[in-house]
PDB file of C-alpha atoms in Angstrom:
ATOM      1  CA  MET A 245       0.000   0.000   0.000  1.00 82.00           C
ATOM      2  CA  SER A 246       1.682   3.174  -1.213  1.00 94.00           C
ATOM      3  CA  LEU A 247       0.891   6.791  -1.871  1.00 96.00           C
ATOM      4  CA  PHE A 248       2.280   8.217  -5.091  1.00 96.00           C
ATOM      5  CA  LEU A 249       3.054  11.914  -5.045  1.00 97.00           C
ATOM      6  CA  LYS A 250       4.569  13.920  -7.873  1.00 96.00           C
ATOM      7  CA  ARG A 251       7.842  15.609  -7.066  1.00 96.00           C
ATOM      8  CA  GLU A 252       6.388  18.979  -8.052  1.00 96.00           C
ATOM      9  CA  ASP A 253       3.496  18.489  -5.613  1.00 97.00           C
ATOM     10  CA  PHE A 254       5.919  17.608  -2.843  1.00 98.00           C
ATOM     11  CA  ALA A 255       7.858  20.773  -3.649  1.00 97.00           C
ATOM     12  CA  ALA A 256       4.656  22.829  -3.676  1.00 98.00           C
ATOM     13  CA  ILE A 257       3.542  21.458  -0.290  1.00 98.00           C
ATOM     14  CA  THR A 258       6.943  22.255   1.158  1.00 98.00           C
ATOM     15  CA  ALA A 259       6.959  25.762  -0.299  1.00 98.00           C
ATOM     16  CA  TYR A 260       3.466  26.474   1.026  1.00 98.00           C
ATOM     17  CA  ALA A 261       4.347  25.194   4.495  1.00 98.00           C
ATOM     18  CA  ARG A 262       7.490  27.309   4.576  1.00 98.00           C
ATOM     19  CA  LYS A 263       5.534  30.363   3.479  1.00 98.00           C
ATOM     20  CA  GLU A 264       2.968  29.824   6.248  1.00 97.00           C
ATOM     21  CA  ALA A 265       5.531  29.045   8.955  1.00 97.00           C
ATOM     22  CA  PRO A 266       5.651  29.508  11.870  1.00 97.00           C
ATOM     23  CA  LEU A 267       1.932  28.759  11.503  1.00 97.00           C
ATOM     24  CA  GLU A 268       0.806  25.266  10.630  1.00 97.00           C
ATOM     25  CA  ALA A 269      -0.236  24.884   7.006  1.00 98.00           C
ATOM     26  CA  CYS A 270      -2.842  22.474   5.655  1.00 98.00           C
ATOM     27  CA  GLY A 271      -4.469  21.218   2.499  1.00 98.00           C
ATOM     28  CA  LEU A 272      -6.252  18.370   0.763  1.00 98.00           C
ATOM     29  CA  LEU A 273      -5.064  15.686  -1.633  1.00 98.00           C
ATOM     30  CA  GLY A 274      -7.222  14.444  -4.483  1.00 97.00           C
ATOM     31  CA  GLY A 275      -6.660  11.669  -6.956  1.00 97.00           C
ATOM     32  CA  GLU A 276      -7.293   8.044  -7.717  1.00 96.00           C
ATOM     33  CA  LYS A 277      -7.144   4.754  -5.898  1.00 95.00           C
ATOM     34  CA  ARG A 278      -5.704   1.804  -7.756  1.00 91.00           C
ATOM     35  CA  ASP A 279      -6.055  -1.415  -5.830  1.00 88.00           C
ATOM     36  CA  ARG A 280      -4.662  -0.430  -2.445  1.00 86.00           C
ATOM     37  CA  ASP A 281      -2.474   2.389  -3.746  1.00 93.00           C
ATOM     38  CA  ALA A 282      -3.386   6.061  -3.861  1.00 95.00           C
ATOM     39  CA  ILE A 283      -2.195   8.312  -6.667  1.00 96.00           C
ATOM     40  CA  VAL A 284      -2.287  12.010  -5.886  1.00 97.00           C
ATOM     41  CA  ARG A 285      -3.378  14.075  -8.872  1.00 96.00           C
ATOM     42  CA  GLN A 286      -4.022  17.418  -7.244  1.00 97.00           C
ATOM     43  CA  VAL A 287      -3.100  19.233  -4.060  1.00 98.00           C
ATOM     44  CA  ILE A 288      -5.297  22.088  -2.875  1.00 98.00           C
ATOM     45  CA  PHE A 289      -4.000  24.428  -0.210  1.00 98.00           C
ATOM     46  CA  LEU A 290      -6.431  25.586   2.457  1.00 98.00           C
ATOM     47  CA  GLN A 291      -6.315  28.228   5.120  1.00 97.00           C
ATOM     48  CA  ASN A 292      -5.540  27.195   8.663  1.00 98.00           C
ATOM     49  CA  THR A 293      -8.438  28.965  10.318  1.00 97.00           C
ATOM     50  CA  ASP A 294      -6.788  28.524  13.732  1.00 97.00           C
ATOM     51  CA  ARG A 295      -3.874  30.709  12.554  1.00 97.00           C
ATOM     52  CA  SER A 296      -1.738  28.804  15.042  1.00 96.00           C
ATOM     53  CA  ALA A 297       1.760  27.350  15.205  1.00 95.00           C
ATOM     54  CA  GLU A 298       0.422  24.366  17.176  1.00 94.00           C
ATOM     55  CA  HIS A 299      -3.067  23.688  15.812  1.00 96.00           C
ATOM     56  CA  PHE A 300      -4.911  23.674  12.549  1.00 96.00           C
ATOM     57  CA  SER A 301      -8.521  23.600  11.420  1.00 97.00           C
ATOM     58  CA  MET A 302      -9.811  23.601   7.867  1.00 97.00           C
ATOM     59  CA  ASP A 303     -12.644  25.829   6.713  1.00 94.00           C
ATOM     60  CA  PRO A 304     -15.577  23.536   5.758  1.00 93.00           C
ATOM     61  CA  ARG A 305     -16.494  25.781   2.826  1.00 93.00           C
ATOM     62  CA  GLU A 306     -12.988  25.437   1.425  1.00 97.00           C
ATOM     63  CA  GLN A 307     -13.132  21.689   2.047  1.00 96.00           C
ATOM     64  CA  PHE A 308     -16.397  21.330   0.135  1.00 96.00           C
ATOM     65  CA  ALA A 309     -15.025  23.434  -2.736  1.00 96.00           C
ATOM     66  CA  ALA A 310     -11.902  21.273  -2.900  1.00 97.00           C
ATOM     67  CA  VAL A 311     -13.898  18.041  -2.921  1.00 96.00           C
ATOM     68  CA  ARG A 312     -16.035  19.384  -5.764  1.00 94.00           C
ATOM     69  CA  GLU A 313     -12.918  20.320  -7.663  1.00 96.00           C
ATOM     70  CA  PHE A 314     -11.581  16.779  -7.266  1.00 97.00           C
ATOM     71  CA  ARG A 315     -14.916  15.289  -8.280  1.00 94.00           C
ATOM     72  CA  SER A 316     -15.089  17.467 -11.402  1.00 95.00           C
ATOM     73  CA  HIS A 317     -11.998  15.608 -12.629  1.00 96.00           C
ATOM     74  CA  GLY A 318     -13.401  12.222 -11.689  1.00 95.00           C
ATOM     75  CA  TRP A 319     -11.133  12.023  -8.651  1.00 96.00           C
ATOM     76  CA  GLN A 320     -11.798  11.634  -4.973  1.00 95.00           C
ATOM     77  CA  MET A 321     -10.384  13.052  -1.793  1.00 96.00           C
ATOM     78  CA  LEU A 322      -7.486  10.820  -0.770  1.00 97.00           C
ATOM     79  CA  GLY A 323      -6.382  12.598   2.358  1.00 97.00           C
ATOM     80  CA  ASN A 324      -5.056  15.744   3.861  1.00 98.00           C
ATOM     81  CA  PHE A 325      -1.768  17.197   4.968  1.00 98.00           C
ATOM     82  CA  HIS A 326      -0.649  19.597   7.620  1.00 97.00           C
ATOM     83  CA  SER A 327       2.715  20.879   8.659  1.00 97.00           C
ATOM     84  CA  HIS A 328       4.612  20.678  11.907  1.00 96.00           C
ATOM     85  CA  PRO A 329       6.864  23.741  11.682  1.00 95.00           C
ATOM     86  CA  ALA A 330       9.013  22.840  14.659  1.00 94.00           C
ATOM     87  CA  THR A 331       8.224  19.247  15.607  1.00 94.00           C
ATOM     88  CA  PRO A 332       8.704  15.815  14.009  1.00 95.00           C
ATOM     89  CA  ALA A 333       6.424  14.376  11.323  1.00 96.00           C
ATOM     90  CA  ARG A 334       4.344  12.178  13.562  1.00 95.00           C
ATOM     91  CA  PRO A 335       0.728  12.527  14.617  1.00 96.00           C
ATOM     92  CA  SER A 336       0.101  14.143  17.969  1.00 94.00           C
ATOM     93  CA  GLU A 337      -2.532  12.761  20.305  1.00 94.00           C
ATOM     94  CA  GLU A 338      -4.830  15.521  19.077  1.00 93.00           C
ATOM     95  CA  ASP A 339      -4.110  14.592  15.455  1.00 94.00           C
ATOM     96  CA  LYS A 340      -5.107  11.008  16.232  1.00 95.00           C
ATOM     97  CA  ARG A 341      -8.214  11.956  18.150  1.00 92.00           C
ATOM     98  CA  LEU A 342      -9.457  14.160  15.324  1.00 92.00           C
ATOM     99  CA  ALA A 343      -8.751  11.721  12.489  1.00 94.00           C
ATOM    100  CA  PHE A 344     -12.329  10.622  11.932  1.00 92.00           C
ATOM    101  CA  ASP A 345     -12.158   9.089   8.479  1.00 90.00           C
ATOM    102  CA  PRO A 346     -10.164   5.843   8.276  1.00 90.00           C
ATOM    103  CA  SER A 347     -10.377   5.838   4.480  1.00 91.00           C
ATOM    104  CA  LEU A 348      -8.117   8.890   4.287  1.00 94.00           C
ATOM    105  CA  ARG A 349      -4.373   9.297   4.443  1.00 97.00           C
ATOM    106  CA  TYR A 350      -3.069  11.835   6.912  1.00 97.00           C
ATOM    107  CA  LEU A 351       0.183  13.410   5.786  1.00 98.00           C
ATOM    108  CA  ILE A 352       2.439  15.421   8.048  1.00 97.00           C
ATOM    109  CA  LEU A 353       5.288  17.572   6.814  1.00 97.00           C
ATOM    110  CA  SER A 354       7.953  18.446   9.343  1.00 97.00           C
ATOM    111  CA  LEU A 355      10.056  21.551   8.855  1.00 97.00           C
ATOM    112  CA  GLN A 356      12.028  20.900  12.018  1.00 95.00           C
ATOM    113  CA  ALA A 357      15.224  19.947  10.181  1.00 96.00           C
ATOM    114  CA  GLU A 358      16.823  21.653   7.229  1.00 94.00           C
ATOM    115  CA  GLN A 359      15.427  19.016   4.896  1.00 96.00           C
ATOM    116  CA  PRO A 360      11.632  18.659   5.052  1.00 97.00           C
ATOM    117  CA  VAL A 361      10.266  15.287   6.105  1.00 98.00           C
ATOM    118  CA  LEU A 362       6.898  14.134   4.765  1.00 98.00           C
ATOM    119  CA  ARG A 363       5.201  11.033   6.169  1.00 98.00           C
ATOM    120  CA  ALA A 364       1.783   9.490   5.562  1.00 98.00           C
ATOM    121  CA  PHE A 365      -0.373   7.713   8.108  1.00 97.00           C
ATOM    122  CA  CYS A 366      -3.604   5.774   8.202  1.00 96.00           C
ATOM    123  CA  ILE A 367      -5.418   6.360  11.468  1.00 96.00           C
ATOM    124  CA  GLU A 368      -8.341   4.276  12.626  1.00 93.00           C
ATOM    125  CA  ALA A 369      -9.783   4.544  16.123  1.00 88.00           C
ATOM    126  CA  GLY A 370      -6.555   6.160  17.271  1.00 88.00           C
ATOM    127  CA  LYS A 371      -4.405   3.344  15.911  1.00 95.00           C
ATOM    128  CA  VAL A 372      -1.703   4.620  13.579  1.00 97.00           C
ATOM    129  CA  SER A 373       0.018   2.817  10.731  1.00 96.00           C
ATOM    130  CA  GLU A 374       2.490   4.438   8.398  1.00 97.00           C
ATOM    131  CA  GLU A 375       2.151   4.266   4.653  1.00 96.00           C
ATOM    132  CA  GLU A 376       4.999   4.526   2.176  1.00 97.00           C
ATOM    133  CA  ILE A 377       5.174   7.704   0.098  1.00 97.00           C
ATOM    134  CA  LEU A 378       6.696   7.320  -3.344  1.00 96.00           C
ATOM    135  CA  ILE A 379       7.875  10.615  -4.796  1.00 96.00           C
ATOM    136  CA  THR A 380       7.634  10.242  -8.529  1.00 93.00           C
ATOM    137  CA  GLU A 381       8.379  12.075 -11.714  1.00 88.00           C
ATOM    138  CA  LYS A 382       5.274  13.279 -13.530  1.00 72.00           C
ATOM    139  CA  SER A 383       5.543  10.791 -16.414  1.00 57.00           C
ATOM    140  CA  VAL A 384       5.414   7.780 -14.116  1.00 61.00           C
ATOM    141  CA  LEU A 385       1.818   8.489 -13.154  1.00 65.00           C
ATOM    142  CA  SER A 386       0.273   8.952 -16.585  1.00 64.00           C
TER     143      SER A 386
ATOM    144  CA  MET B  96     -37.319   8.697  -3.039  1.00 96.00           C
ATOM    145  CA  PHE B  97     -33.814   9.379  -4.172  1.00 97.00           C
ATOM    146  CA  ILE B  98     -31.302  11.868  -2.940  1.00 98.00           C
ATOM    147  CA  THR B  99     -27.665  12.448  -3.821  1.00 97.00           C
ATOM    148  CA  VAL B 100     -25.095  12.108  -1.068  1.00 97.00           C
ATOM    149  CA  ASN B 101     -21.524  13.098  -1.851  1.00 93.00           C
ATOM    150  CA  GLY B 102     -22.220  12.562  -5.525  1.00 90.00           C
ATOM    151  CA  GLU B 103     -23.809   9.121  -5.108  1.00 92.00           C
ATOM    152  CA  ALA B 104     -27.520   8.278  -5.457  1.00 97.00           C
ATOM    153  CA  VAL B 105     -29.104   7.068  -2.222  1.00 97.00           C
ATOM    154  CA  SER B 106     -32.584   5.572  -1.944  1.00 97.00           C
ATOM    155  CA  LEU B 107     -34.726   6.465   1.070  1.00 96.00           C
ATOM    156  CA  ARG B 108     -38.124   5.079   1.985  1.00 95.00           C
ATOM    157  CA  GLU B 109     -39.262   8.377   3.456  1.00 94.00           C
ATOM    158  CA  GLU B 110     -38.188  11.910   4.186  1.00 95.00           C
ATOM    159  CA  LEU B 111     -35.647  12.187   6.988  1.00 97.00           C
ATOM    160  CA  SER B 112     -34.174  14.981   9.000  1.00 97.00           C
ATOM    161  CA  LEU B 113     -30.469  15.572   8.476  1.00 97.00           C
ATOM    162  CA  LYS B 114     -29.863  14.146  11.932  1.00 96.00           C
ATOM    163  CA  GLU B 115     -31.721  10.981  10.955  1.00 97.00           C
ATOM    164  CA  LEU B 116     -29.839  10.850   7.657  1.00 97.00           C
ATOM    165  CA  VAL B 117     -26.515  10.958   9.481  1.00 97.00           C
ATOM    166  CA  ALA B 118     -27.659   7.960  11.531  1.00 96.00           C
ATOM    167  CA  PHE B 119     -28.963   6.200   8.404  1.00 96.00           C
ATOM    168  CA  LEU B 120     -25.562   6.620   6.768  1.00 96.00           C
ATOM    169  CA  HIS B 121     -23.867   5.259   9.902  1.00 93.00           C
ATOM    170  CA  LEU B 122     -21.594   8.249  10.129  1.00 92.00           C
ATOM    171  CA  GLU B 123     -19.493   8.035  13.232  1.00 84.00           C
ATOM    172  CA  GLN B 124     -18.822  11.031  15.432  1.00 88.00           C
ATOM    173  CA  PRO B 125     -21.834  12.992  14.116  1.00 90.00           C
ATOM    174  CA  ASP B 126     -20.841  16.015  16.173  1.00 90.00           C
ATOM    175  CA  TYR B 127     -17.877  16.421  13.849  1.00 93.00           C
ATOM    176  CA  VAL B 128     -19.810  16.098  10.586  1.00 95.00           C
ATOM    177  CA  THR B 129     -20.448  19.229   8.533  1.00 95.00           C
ATOM    178  CA  LEU B 130     -23.489  19.121   6.242  1.00 96.00           C
ATOM    179  CA  LEU B 131     -24.378  20.959   3.085  1.00 96.00           C
ATOM    180  CA  LEU B 132     -27.967  20.660   1.834  1.00 97.00           C
ATOM    181  CA  ASN B 133     -28.508  21.903  -1.711  1.00 97.00           C
ATOM    182  CA  ASP B 134     -25.384  24.054  -1.386  1.00 94.00           C
ATOM    183  CA  ARG B 135     -26.497  25.558   1.926  1.00 95.00           C
ATOM    184  CA  LEU B 136     -24.377  25.008   4.996  1.00 93.00           C
ATOM    185  CA  VAL B 137     -26.675  23.676   7.705  1.00 95.00           C
ATOM    186  CA  TYR B 138     -25.623  24.383  11.256  1.00 92.00           C
ATOM    187  CA  PRO B 139     -25.751  21.576  13.834  1.00 91.00           C
ATOM    188  CA  SER B 140     -28.594  23.277  15.701  1.00 93.00           C
ATOM    189  CA  GLU B 141     -30.734  22.819  12.558  1.00 95.00           C
ATOM    190  CA  HIS B 142     -29.885  19.181  11.812  1.00 96.00           C
ATOM    191  CA  GLY B 143     -32.870  17.837  13.737  1.00 96.00           C
ATOM    192  CA  THR B 144     -35.404  20.104  12.056  1.00 97.00           C
ATOM    193  CA  THR B 145     -34.074  20.276   8.490  1.00 97.00           C
ATOM    194  CA  ILE B 146     -35.867  17.729   6.301  1.00 98.00           C
ATOM    195  CA  VAL B 147     -34.275  16.049   3.305  1.00 98.00           C
ATOM    196  CA  LYS B 148     -36.705  15.742   0.410  1.00 97.00           C
ATOM    197  CA  ASP B 149     -36.793  13.812  -2.840  1.00 97.00           C
ATOM    198  CA  GLY B 150     -34.183  15.096  -5.263  1.00 97.00           C
ATOM    199  CA  ASP B 151     -32.130  16.918  -2.643  1.00 98.00           C
ATOM    200  CA  THR B 152     -28.362  16.983  -2.717  1.00 97.00           C
ATOM    201  CA  VAL B 153     -26.465  16.435   0.499  1.00 98.00           C
ATOM    202  CA  GLU B 154     -22.751  16.790   0.955  1.00 96.00           C
ATOM    203  CA  TYR B 155     -20.958  15.892   4.143  1.00 96.00           C
ATOM    204  CA  LEU B 156     -17.446  15.861   5.419  1.00 94.00           C
ATOM    205  CA  TYR B 157     -15.679  15.487   8.687  1.00 94.00           C
ATOM    206  CA  TYR B 158     -14.062  18.277  10.580  1.00 94.00           C
ATOM    207  CA  MET B 159     -10.378  18.243   9.770  1.00 95.00           C
ATOM    208  CA  GLY B 160      -7.941  19.618  12.223  1.00 95.00           C
ATOM    209  CA  GLY B 161      -5.389  18.710  14.781  1.00 93.00           C
ATOM    210  CA  GLY B 162      -2.660  19.990  16.933  1.00 85.00           C
ATOM    211  CA  GLN B 163      -0.561  19.414  19.920  1.00 75.00           C
ATOM    212  CA  PRO B 164      -2.375  18.148  23.000  1.00 59.00           C
TER     213      PRO B 164
END
């Protein structure tokens, strides 16, 4: 079970998180599921309505708009991401408690070190399992 | 009657309130579900009194957020 993410999308997520830092940044991932793999086709950046360095909340109106955008391409919401500007890329207890949809991937980007670290997790009833992220060149996913 | 839920057709035997629809769909943690009925955001205080009718379109999603404990 892997999540495929284009290199340019990884770069865009990192750039957005750095721009928003020290606040946490967030967004949604849309794309396709093939067997047990998820292929990210689009990343949509959302506002962190908490405007906080330690918390994030997404605006439901922006979430609905993003889901419609994904659906207009025949895609589905695959998951979300948020950044940890100064802590490791692992879900906090609050992250786990508020992960309500076990069908989604929850990505966390850490900016703690010089090189960004992006990890993906499946969270069900507070139980966390990590999923491999494969950073790919665009042509691989056509 | 038929309604559309998150882009999928759903058959109902009768009209339901949004609160009843959430139960019908077996959505867990209903307090954290945000509902859109025919493009209108419906606040939780209205879920029990807002009726879903034939042909309506419902969108739902879970609150997404997190943070340090």
